[in-house]
Amino acid sequence: MSKTVELQIEKSRNVVNGLRKHVKEMGERGVRSVEIDQMEQTLAQLVDANEEVDRLREELKLKVKNINNLMDSVKTAYAEKKVMLKGFYPQERWADYGVPDKR
């Protein structure tokens, strides 16, 4: 959970709890139980959405690690083959094997 979201959830819960304790008193000032209920529902949605984002971040972290490992393997194989081709063939033939760079 990001610190910003975590702090907002905590602050909002405190306000909801405080309003619930004093709803009769605050009702005279324009705050109704319905508004508190709506705030509480929205807060619950925020908590659920944040949990989903955390889950997706974990999944993405694993996928990024996997793609980085694959990229390292491909780069290593490419570099090895490129060195081998450059060692065995003259520069004019490198392009035939997909190695367009020059010495």
Tab-separated table of N, CA and C in Angstrom:
chain	number	residue	atom	x	y	z
A	1	MET	N	0.862	-1.167	0.000
A	1	MET	CA	0.000	0.000	0.000
A	1	MET	C	0.907	1.228	0.000
A	2	SER	N	0.613	2.168	-0.866
A	2	SER	CA	1.421	3.374	-0.895
A	2	SER	C	1.164	4.185	0.369
A	3	LYS	N	2.151	4.896	0.789
A	3	LYS	CA	2.047	5.674	2.024
A	3	LYS	C	0.947	6.726	1.924
A	4	THR	N	0.810	7.358	0.771
A	4	THR	CA	-0.216	8.381	0.571
A	4	THR	C	-1.608	7.794	0.757
A	5	VAL	N	-1.861	6.654	0.139
A	5	VAL	CA	-3.174	6.011	0.241
A	5	VAL	C	-3.406	5.545	1.675
A	6	GLU	N	-2.391	4.950	2.261
A	6	GLU	CA	-2.500	4.459	3.633
A	6	GLU	C	-2.855	5.597	4.606
A	7	LEU	N	-2.183	6.712	4.462
A	7	LEU	CA	-2.472	7.864	5.327
A	7	LEU	C	-3.884	8.392	5.113
A	8	GLN	N	-4.312	8.461	3.863
A	8	GLN	CA	-5.664	8.966	3.582
A	8	GLN	C	-6.724	8.031	4.157
A	9	ILE	N	-6.510	6.732	4.037
A	9	ILE	CA	-7.457	5.765	4.593
A	9	ILE	C	-7.551	5.945	6.108
A	10	GLU	N	-6.409	6.054	6.754
A	10	GLU	CA	-6.395	6.226	8.209
A	10	GLU	C	-7.096	7.521	8.625
A	11	LYS	N	-6.786	8.618	7.953
A	11	LYS	CA	-7.420	9.901	8.292
A	11	LYS	C	-8.923	9.847	8.048
A	12	SER	N	-9.329	9.259	6.943
A	12	SER	CA	-10.747	9.182	6.617
A	12	SER	C	-11.504	8.300	7.607
A	13	ARG	N	-10.894	7.195	8.009
A	13	ARG	CA	-11.536	6.331	9.011
A	13	ARG	C	-11.740	7.082	10.327
A	14	ASN	N	-10.737	7.855	10.715
A	14	ASN	CA	-10.859	8.631	11.948
A	14	ASN	C	-12.000	9.641	11.858
A	15	VAL	N	-12.132	10.294	10.705
A	15	VAL	CA	-13.212	11.270	10.526
A	15	VAL	C	-14.569	10.564	10.547
A	16	VAL	N	-14.681	9.440	9.854
A	16	VAL	CA	-15.936	8.685	9.835
A	16	VAL	C	-16.317	8.266	11.254
A	17	ASN	N	-15.346	7.735	12.003
A	17	ASN	CA	-15.629	7.314	13.382
A	17	ASN	C	-16.043	8.501	14.251
A	18	GLY	N	-15.367	9.614	14.087
A	18	GLY	CA	-15.715	10.810	14.844
A	18	GLY	C	-17.099	11.321	14.489
A	19	LEU	N	-17.428	11.323	13.205
A	19	LEU	CA	-18.753	11.773	12.777
A	19	LEU	C	-19.847	10.836	13.286
A	20	ARG	N	-19.589	9.538	13.253
A	20	ARG	CA	-20.581	8.563	13.732
A	20	ARG	C	-20.912	8.811	15.210
A	21	LYS	N	-19.897	9.142	16.005
A	21	LYS	CA	-20.108	9.379	17.434
A	21	LYS	C	-20.993	10.608	17.673
A	22	HIS	N	-20.902	11.568	16.763
A	22	HIS	CA	-21.578	12.843	16.974
A	22	HIS	C	-22.566	13.172	15.864
A	23	VAL	N	-23.169	12.159	15.247
A	23	VAL	CA	-24.034	12.379	14.097
A	23	VAL	C	-25.250	13.241	14.448
A	24	LYS	N	-25.807	13.051	15.626
A	24	LYS	CA	-26.980	13.858	15.992
A	24	LYS	C	-26.587	15.325	16.108
A	25	GLU	N	-25.488	15.570	16.747
A	25	GLU	CA	-25.008	16.946	16.909
A	25	GLU	C	-24.634	17.557	15.555
A	26	MET	N	-23.949	16.791	14.733
A	26	MET	CA	-23.479	17.305	13.442
A	26	MET	C	-24.620	17.411	12.432
A	27	GLY	N	-25.696	16.638	12.632
A	27	GLY	CA	-26.822	16.683	11.716
A	27	GLY	C	-27.389	18.078	11.589
A	28	GLU	N	-27.305	18.799	12.644
A	28	GLU	CA	-27.801	20.178	12.617
A	28	GLU	C	-26.899	21.073	11.777
A	29	ARG	N	-25.692	20.622	11.543
A	29	ARG	CA	-24.730	21.436	10.789
A	29	ARG	C	-24.564	20.949	9.353
A	30	GLY	N	-25.474	20.104	8.909
A	30	GLY	CA	-25.445	19.698	7.513
A	30	GLY	C	-24.827	18.341	7.241
A	31	VAL	N	-24.352	17.618	8.238
A	31	VAL	CA	-23.786	16.292	8.024
A	31	VAL	C	-24.828	15.267	8.437
A	32	ARG	N	-25.192	14.389	7.490
A	32	ARG	CA	-26.222	13.390	7.748
A	32	ARG	C	-25.620	11.993	7.721
A	33	SER	N	-26.329	11.050	8.301
A	33	SER	CA	-25.873	9.645	8.327
A	33	SER	C	-25.655	9.108	6.916
A	34	VAL	N	-26.496	9.529	5.993
A	34	VAL	CA	-26.371	9.075	4.602
A	34	VAL	C	-25.018	9.493	4.023
A	35	GLU	N	-24.591	10.696	4.304
A	35	GLU	CA	-23.297	11.182	3.806
A	35	GLU	C	-22.139	10.414	4.443
A	36	ILE	N	-22.290	10.117	5.717
A	36	ILE	CA	-21.247	9.343	6.396
A	36	ILE	C	-21.189	7.932	5.819
A	37	ASP	N	-22.367	7.340	5.573
A	37	ASP	CA	-22.423	6.012	4.962
A	37	ASP	C	-21.760	6.008	3.589
A	38	GLN	N	-22.035	7.045	2.800
A	38	GLN	CA	-21.440	7.150	1.463
A	38	GLN	C	-19.919	7.279	1.558
A	39	MET	N	-19.459	8.084	2.507
A	39	MET	CA	-18.013	8.245	2.701
A	39	MET	C	-17.384	6.908	3.097
A	40	GLU	N	-18.065	6.168	3.948
A	40	GLU	CA	-17.570	4.870	4.394
A	40	GLU	C	-17.535	3.866	3.240
A	41	GLN	N	-18.538	3.892	2.385
A	41	GLN	CA	-18.569	2.996	1.220
A	41	GLN	C	-17.439	3.331	0.242
A	42	THR	N	-17.250	4.603	0.016
A	42	THR	CA	-16.176	5.022	-0.890
A	42	THR	C	-14.815	4.646	-0.316
A	43	LEU	N	-14.666	4.782	0.973
A	43	LEU	CA	-13.429	4.395	1.645
A	43	LEU	C	-13.178	2.895	1.497
A	44	ALA	N	-14.235	2.093	1.637
A	44	ALA	CA	-14.110	0.643	1.453
A	44	ALA	C	-13.701	0.316	0.012
A	45	GLN	N	-14.247	1.055	-0.948
A	45	GLN	CA	-13.867	0.859	-2.355
A	45	GLN	C	-12.396	1.205	-2.563
A	46	LEU	N	-11.943	2.262	-1.905
A	46	LEU	CA	-10.530	2.651	-2.002
A	46	LEU	C	-9.638	1.551	-1.449
A	47	VAL	N	-10.014	0.983	-0.324
A	47	VAL	CA	-9.232	-0.107	0.275
A	47	VAL	C	-9.178	-1.296	-0.680
A	48	ASP	N	-10.311	-1.686	-1.254
A	48	ASP	CA	-10.353	-2.808	-2.198
A	48	ASP	C	-9.514	-2.536	-3.438
A	49	ALA	N	-9.651	-1.335	-3.987
A	49	ALA	CA	-8.889	-0.976	-5.185
A	49	ALA	C	-7.395	-0.971	-4.888
A	50	ASN	N	-7.038	-0.495	-3.715
A	50	ASN	CA	-5.625	-0.450	-3.344
A	50	ASN	C	-5.063	-1.861	-3.173
A	51	GLU	N	-5.848	-2.768	-2.614
A	51	GLU	CA	-5.407	-4.158	-2.484
A	51	GLU	C	-5.203	-4.791	-3.858
A	52	GLU	N	-6.093	-4.471	-4.786
A	52	GLU	CA	-5.942	-5.000	-6.148
A	52	GLU	C	-4.676	-4.452	-6.802
A	53	VAL	N	-4.417	-3.168	-6.613
A	53	VAL	CA	-3.204	-2.557	-7.173
A	53	VAL	C	-1.957	-3.210	-6.575
A	54	ASP	N	-1.960	-3.460	-5.275
A	54	ASP	CA	-0.822	-4.126	-4.637
A	54	ASP	C	-0.606	-5.518	-5.214
A	55	ARG	N	-1.711	-6.251	-5.427
A	55	ARG	CA	-1.618	-7.587	-6.007
A	55	ARG	C	-1.045	-7.524	-7.430
A	56	LEU	N	-1.526	-6.571	-8.210
A	56	LEU	CA	-1.034	-6.416	-9.583
A	56	LEU	C	0.437	-6.011	-9.609
A	57	ARG	N	0.837	-5.177	-8.656
A	57	ARG	CA	2.253	-4.786	-8.583
A	57	ARG	C	3.138	-5.993	-8.316
A	58	GLU	N	2.684	-6.888	-7.437
A	58	GLU	CA	3.454	-8.103	-7.154
A	58	GLU	C	3.555	-8.981	-8.391
A	59	GLU	N	2.441	-9.135	-9.102
A	59	GLU	CA	2.461	-9.928	-10.343
A	59	GLU	C	3.399	-9.300	-11.361
A	60	LEU	N	3.320	-7.987	-11.487
A	60	LEU	CA	4.173	-7.287	-12.444
A	60	LEU	C	5.652	-7.427	-12.063
A	61	LYS	N	5.938	-7.359	-10.782
A	61	LYS	CA	7.317	-7.494	-10.310
A	61	LYS	C	7.910	-8.826	-10.770
A	62	LEU	N	7.124	-9.906	-10.652
A	62	LEU	CA	7.595	-11.221	-11.088
A	62	LEU	C	7.776	-11.271	-12.600
A	63	LYS	N	6.852	-10.673	-13.324
A	63	LYS	CA	6.947	-10.673	-14.792
A	63	LYS	C	8.131	-9.835	-15.278
A	64	VAL	N	8.386	-8.731	-14.608
A	64	VAL	CA	9.531	-7.887	-14.978
A	64	VAL	C	10.836	-8.638	-14.712
A	65	LYS	N	10.899	-9.343	-13.591
A	65	LYS	CA	12.094	-10.131	-13.285
A	65	LYS	C	12.309	-11.187	-14.366
A	66	ASN	N	11.231	-11.839	-14.785
A	66	ASN	CA	11.314	-12.851	-15.826
A	66	ASN	C	11.793	-12.258	-17.151
A	67	ILE	N	11.224	-11.127	-17.538
A	67	ILE	CA	11.623	-10.527	-18.823
A	67	ILE	C	13.077	-10.048	-18.773
A	68	ASN	N	13.513	-9.569	-17.622
A	68	ASN	CA	14.911	-9.149	-17.493
A	68	ASN	C	15.851	-10.339	-17.625
A	69	ASN	N	15.477	-11.480	-17.047
A	69	ASN	CA	16.295	-12.690	-17.185
A	69	ASN	C	16.346	-13.145	-18.640
A	70	LEU	N	15.194	-13.123	-19.299
A	70	LEU	CA	15.154	-13.502	-20.716
A	70	LEU	C	15.990	-12.553	-21.563
A	71	MET	N	15.895	-11.256	-21.278
A	71	MET	CA	16.667	-10.263	-22.024
A	71	MET	C	18.167	-10.491	-21.841
A	72	ASP	N	18.581	-10.793	-20.616
A	72	ASP	CA	19.994	-11.076	-20.374
A	72	ASP	C	20.456	-12.288	-21.171
A	73	SER	N	19.630	-13.321	-21.219
A	73	SER	CA	19.976	-14.532	-21.977
A	73	SER	C	20.110	-14.228	-23.461
A	74	VAL	N	19.160	-13.462	-23.994
A	74	VAL	CA	19.184	-13.115	-25.419
A	74	VAL	C	20.402	-12.247	-25.733
A	75	LYS	N	20.689	-11.274	-24.900
A	75	LYS	CA	21.852	-10.401	-25.133
A	75	LYS	C	23.158	-11.187	-25.106
A	76	THR	N	23.261	-12.113	-24.153
A	76	THR	CA	24.475	-12.922	-24.048
A	76	THR	C	24.647	-13.790	-25.287
A	77	ALA	N	23.580	-14.456	-25.710
A	77	ALA	CA	23.646	-15.307	-26.903
A	77	ALA	C	23.986	-14.479	-28.138
A	78	TYR	N	23.376	-13.299	-28.262
A	78	TYR	CA	23.645	-12.415	-29.402
A	78	TYR	C	25.121	-12.007	-29.439
A	79	ALA	N	25.629	-11.587	-28.291
A	79	ALA	CA	27.021	-11.135	-28.235
A	79	ALA	C	27.985	-12.264	-28.578
A	80	GLU	N	27.711	-13.472	-28.078
A	80	GLU	CA	28.571	-14.613	-28.374
A	80	GLU	C	28.562	-14.949	-29.864
A	81	LYS	N	27.390	-14.970	-30.451
A	81	LYS	CA	27.284	-15.318	-31.879
A	81	LYS	C	27.904	-14.233	-32.754
A	82	LYS	N	27.719	-12.991	-32.354
A	82	LYS	CA	28.280	-11.881	-33.117
A	82	LYS	C	29.811	-11.951	-33.123
A	83	VAL	N	30.395	-12.215	-31.979
A	83	VAL	CA	31.861	-12.334	-31.889
A	83	VAL	C	32.345	-13.507	-32.737
A	84	MET	N	31.604	-14.617	-32.661
A	84	MET	CA	31.985	-15.794	-33.436
A	84	MET	C	31.936	-15.493	-34.936
A	85	LEU	N	30.840	-14.881	-35.392
A	85	LEU	CA	30.702	-14.577	-36.821
A	85	LEU	C	31.764	-13.609	-37.294
A	86	LYS	N	32.051	-12.600	-36.500
A	86	LYS	CA	33.069	-11.621	-36.889
A	86	LYS	C	34.450	-12.252	-36.956
A	87	GLY	N	34.675	-13.280	-36.145
A	87	GLY	CA	35.977	-13.946	-36.148
A	87	GLY	C	36.178	-14.877	-37.329
A	88	PHE	N	35.085	-15.426	-37.832
A	88	PHE	CA	35.198	-16.406	-38.911
A	88	PHE	C	34.990	-15.843	-40.305
A	89	TYR	N	34.317	-14.718	-40.413
A	89	TYR	CA	33.974	-14.191	-41.735
A	89	TYR	C	34.523	-12.789	-41.914
A	90	PRO	N	34.855	-12.438	-43.155
A	90	PRO	CA	35.326	-11.081	-43.419
A	90	PRO	C	34.175	-10.079	-43.246
A	91	GLN	N	34.535	-8.848	-43.044
A	91	GLN	CA	33.554	-7.789	-42.765
A	91	GLN	C	32.466	-7.702	-43.830
A	92	GLU	N	32.796	-7.964	-45.069
A	92	GLU	CA	31.814	-7.883	-46.147
A	92	GLU	C	30.682	-8.906	-45.985
A	93	ARG	N	30.918	-9.997	-45.290
A	93	ARG	CA	29.930	-11.057	-45.127
A	93	ARG	C	29.096	-10.923	-43.853
A	94	TRP	N	29.477	-10.012	-42.969
A	94	TRP	CA	28.762	-9.877	-41.686
A	94	TRP	C	27.274	-9.604	-41.897
A	95	ALA	N	26.956	-8.754	-42.853
A	95	ALA	CA	25.550	-8.390	-43.112
A	95	ALA	C	24.737	-9.618	-43.547
A	96	ASP	N	25.372	-10.579	-44.202
A	96	ASP	CA	24.687	-11.802	-44.596
A	96	ASP	C	24.159	-12.578	-43.374
A	97	TYR	N	24.824	-12.400	-42.280
A	97	TYR	CA	24.453	-13.096	-41.037
A	97	TYR	C	23.722	-12.185	-40.040
A	98	GLY	N	23.297	-11.026	-40.476
A	98	GLY	CA	22.545	-10.136	-39.614
A	98	GLY	C	23.383	-9.287	-38.690
A	99	VAL	N	24.646	-9.127	-38.985
A	99	VAL	CA	25.547	-8.301	-38.166
A	99	VAL	C	25.970	-7.113	-39.017
A	100	PRO	N	25.192	-6.027	-38.997
A	100	PRO	CA	25.450	-4.900	-39.873
A	100	PRO	C	26.544	-3.942	-39.399
A	101	ASP	N	26.994	-4.069	-38.160
A	101	ASP	CA	27.931	-3.068	-37.663
A	101	ASP	C	29.350	-3.289	-38.207
A	102	LYS	N	30.120	-2.241	-38.135
A	102	LYS	CA	31.489	-2.246	-38.661
A	102	LYS	C	32.479	-2.323	-37.491
A	103	ARG	N	33.701	-2.604	-37.805
A	103	ARG	CA	34.742	-2.637	-36.765
A	103	ARG	C	35.125	-1.238	-36.396
